[in-house]
Coordinates of C-alpha atoms in Angstrom, one line a residue:
X1 CA 0.1 0.4 0.2
X2 CA 1.4 3.4 -1.0
X3 CA 2.2 5.7 2.0
X4 CA -0.5 8.4 2.7
X5 CA 0.8 12.1 4.0
X6 CA -1.2 14.0 6.2
X7 CA -0.6 18.3 6.5
X8 CA -2.2 19.8 9.4
X9 CA -3.6 23.8 8.3
X10 CA -5.0 26.7 9.8
X11 CA -7.0 29.2 8.9
X12 CA -6.5 32.7 8.6
X13 CA -8.5 35.6 7.0
X14 CA -7.3 36.9 3.3
X15 CA -6.0 40.1 3.8
X16 CA -7.1 41.1 0.4
X17 CA -10.6 40.2 0.7
X18 CA -11.6 41.9 4.5
X19 CA -15.1 42.2 3.5
X20 CA -15.7 38.4 2.9
X21 CA -15.5 36.2 5.9
X22 CA -15.6 33.1 3.6
X23 CA -12.9 34.0 2.2
X24 CA -9.8 32.1 4.2
X25 CA -5.9 31.4 3.3
X26 CA -4.6 28.5 4.7
X27 CA -0.7 28.3 6.6
X28 CA 0.5 24.3 6.9
X29 CA 1.5 23.8 10.3
X30 CA 4.9 21.8 10.4
X31 CA 4.3 18.6 11.7
X32 CA 8.2 18.9 12.7
X33 CA 11.4 20.8 11.7
X34 CA 14.4 18.2 10.3
X35 CA 18.0 18.5 9.8
X36 CA 20.7 17.0 8.9
X37 CA 21.1 14.3 12.1
X38 CA 17.7 13.0 11.4
X39 CA 18.5 12.3 8.0
X40 CA 21.2 10.3 9.2
X41 CA 19.6 8.9 12.3
X42 CA 16.8 7.5 9.8
X43 CA 19.5 6.0 7.7
X44 CA 21.6 4.3 10.3
X45 CA 18.0 3.2 11.9
X46 CA 17.4 1.3 8.1
X47 CA 20.2 -0.8 8.7
X48 CA 23.1 1.2 7.1
X49 CA 26.2 -0.2 7.5
X50 CA 28.0 3.6 7.5
X51 CA 28.2 5.2 10.6
X52 CA 26.3 8.6 11.9
X53 CA 29.3 10.7 12.1
X54 CA 30.3 9.4 8.2
X55 CA 27.0 10.1 7.4
X56 CA 26.9 13.8 9.0
X57 CA 30.4 14.3 7.8
X58 CA 29.2 13.8 3.7
X59 CA 26.3 15.7 4.1
X60 CA 28.2 18.2 6.0
X61 CA 30.8 18.1 2.5
X62 CA 27.4 18.4 0.0
X63 CA 25.7 21.4 1.7
X64 CA 29.2 23.4 1.3
X65 CA 29.2 22.5 -2.5
X66 CA 25.6 23.3 -2.3
X67 CA 26.3 26.6 -1.2
X68 CA 29.4 27.6 -3.2
X69 CA 27.4 26.8 -6.3
X70 CA 24.1 29.3 -5.3
X71 CA 26.9 31.6 -4.4
X72 CA 28.8 30.8 -7.3
X73 CA 25.5 31.8 -9.5
X74 CA 24.7 28.2 -10.3
X75 CA 20.9 25.9 -10.9
X76 CA 21.5 23.2 -8.5
X77 CA 19.2 20.5 -8.9
X78 CA 18.4 17.1 -7.4
X79 CA 15.9 14.5 -7.1
X80 CA 14.4 16.2 -4.0
X81 CA 14.5 19.9 -6.4
X82 CA 16.1 22.8 -7.8
X83 CA 17.7 26.4 -5.9
X84 CA 17.9 29.1 -8.7
X85 CA 20.1 32.6 -8.1
X86 CA 17.6 35.8 -8.5
X87 CA 17.9 39.3 -8.2
X88 CA 14.9 40.8 -7.5
X89 CA 13.9 44.5 -7.7
X90 CA 13.4 47.3 -11.2
X91 CA 16.3 48.4 -14.0
X92 CA 16.0 51.2 -15.8
X93 CA 17.5 49.8 -19.2
X94 CA 20.9 47.7 -19.5
X95 CA 23.1 50.7 -18.1
X96 CA 21.5 50.5 -14.5
X97 CA 23.8 49.6 -11.4
X98 CA 23.1 47.1 -8.9
X99 CA 21.5 48.6 -5.8
X100 CA 21.7 47.2 -2.7
X101 CA 18.3 49.9 -1.9
X102 CA 16.6 48.8 -4.9
X103 CA 17.6 45.0 -5.4
X104 CA 18.1 41.7 -3.4
X105 CA 19.8 38.6 -4.4
X106 CA 18.2 35.8 -3.2
X107 CA 17.0 31.9 -4.3
X108 CA 14.2 30.0 -5.5
X109 CA 13.6 26.9 -4.7
X110 CA 11.2 24.5 -7.0
X111 CA 10.4 20.8 -6.1
X112 CA 11.5 18.2 -8.5
X113 CA 8.4 16.7 -10.9
X114 CA 9.0 13.7 -8.9
X115 CA 8.3 15.4 -6.0
X116 CA 5.3 17.1 -7.2
X117 CA 3.9 14.2 -8.8
X118 CA 4.2 12.8 -5.4
X119 CA 1.7 15.8 -3.9
X120 CA -1.4 13.6 -4.6
X121 CA -0.8 11.7 -2.1
X122 CA -1.1 14.6 0.6
X123 CA -4.5 15.3 2.4
X124 CA -5.2 18.2 4.2
X125 CA -6.5 18.3 7.6
X126 CA -8.1 22.2 8.9
X127 CA -6.9 21.9 12.5
X128 CA -7.8 25.6 13.9
X129 CA -7.8 29.2 12.8
X130 CA -6.0 32.7 13.5
X131 CA -6.9 36.2 13.6
X132 CA -4.7 38.1 10.5
X133 CA -2.3 39.1 13.9
X134 CA -1.4 34.9 14.3
X135 CA -3.8 34.9 17.5
X136 CA -6.5 31.3 17.9
X137 CA -9.8 32.9 17.0
X138 CA -12.9 31.4 16.2
X139 CA -13.5 29.4 12.5
X140 CA -15.8 30.2 10.7
X141 CA -17.8 27.9 9.2
X142 CA -20.4 27.6 6.0
X143 CA -21.8 25.3 3.6
X144 CA -21.7 26.1 -0.2
X145 CA -25.0 26.2 -1.5
X146 CA -26.5 23.8 -3.5
X147 CA -26.4 24.4 -7.2
X148 CA -27.5 21.4 -9.9
X149 CA -23.8 20.8 -10.6
X150 CA -23.0 20.1 -7.3
X151 CA -26.6 18.6 -5.7
X152 CA -26.5 15.2 -4.5

């Protein structure tokens, strides 16, 4: 049987449609924060003969290389996704100079095609609501009016 995943979400008001209380956005509640140590522990628990310290060293070396590639302006891709450099901000023309007051260097992270395909295994459970300030609040519940298209 294929593995299924459940993401918990909390709803919050949509700041662009404050006049419509039935228009809410979802924020995923992370199940946990994982680090390289968790990967090493999982690999060892699966029966690997490689020691945790060795796995952590290899992951550290890999991370340093990805860091170097990213800062050098390279796109880095693997089975999980790709990391691509980006410069944001408006440039007037080809003679424009990069200005840290107007422009920012950052990175886009995109999931791979195989990771995107796996999202069909995710179900979502609404676990709460919060107001625009982040505090817990009453959830607004409503039923979609029946139409000929969705009547059953």
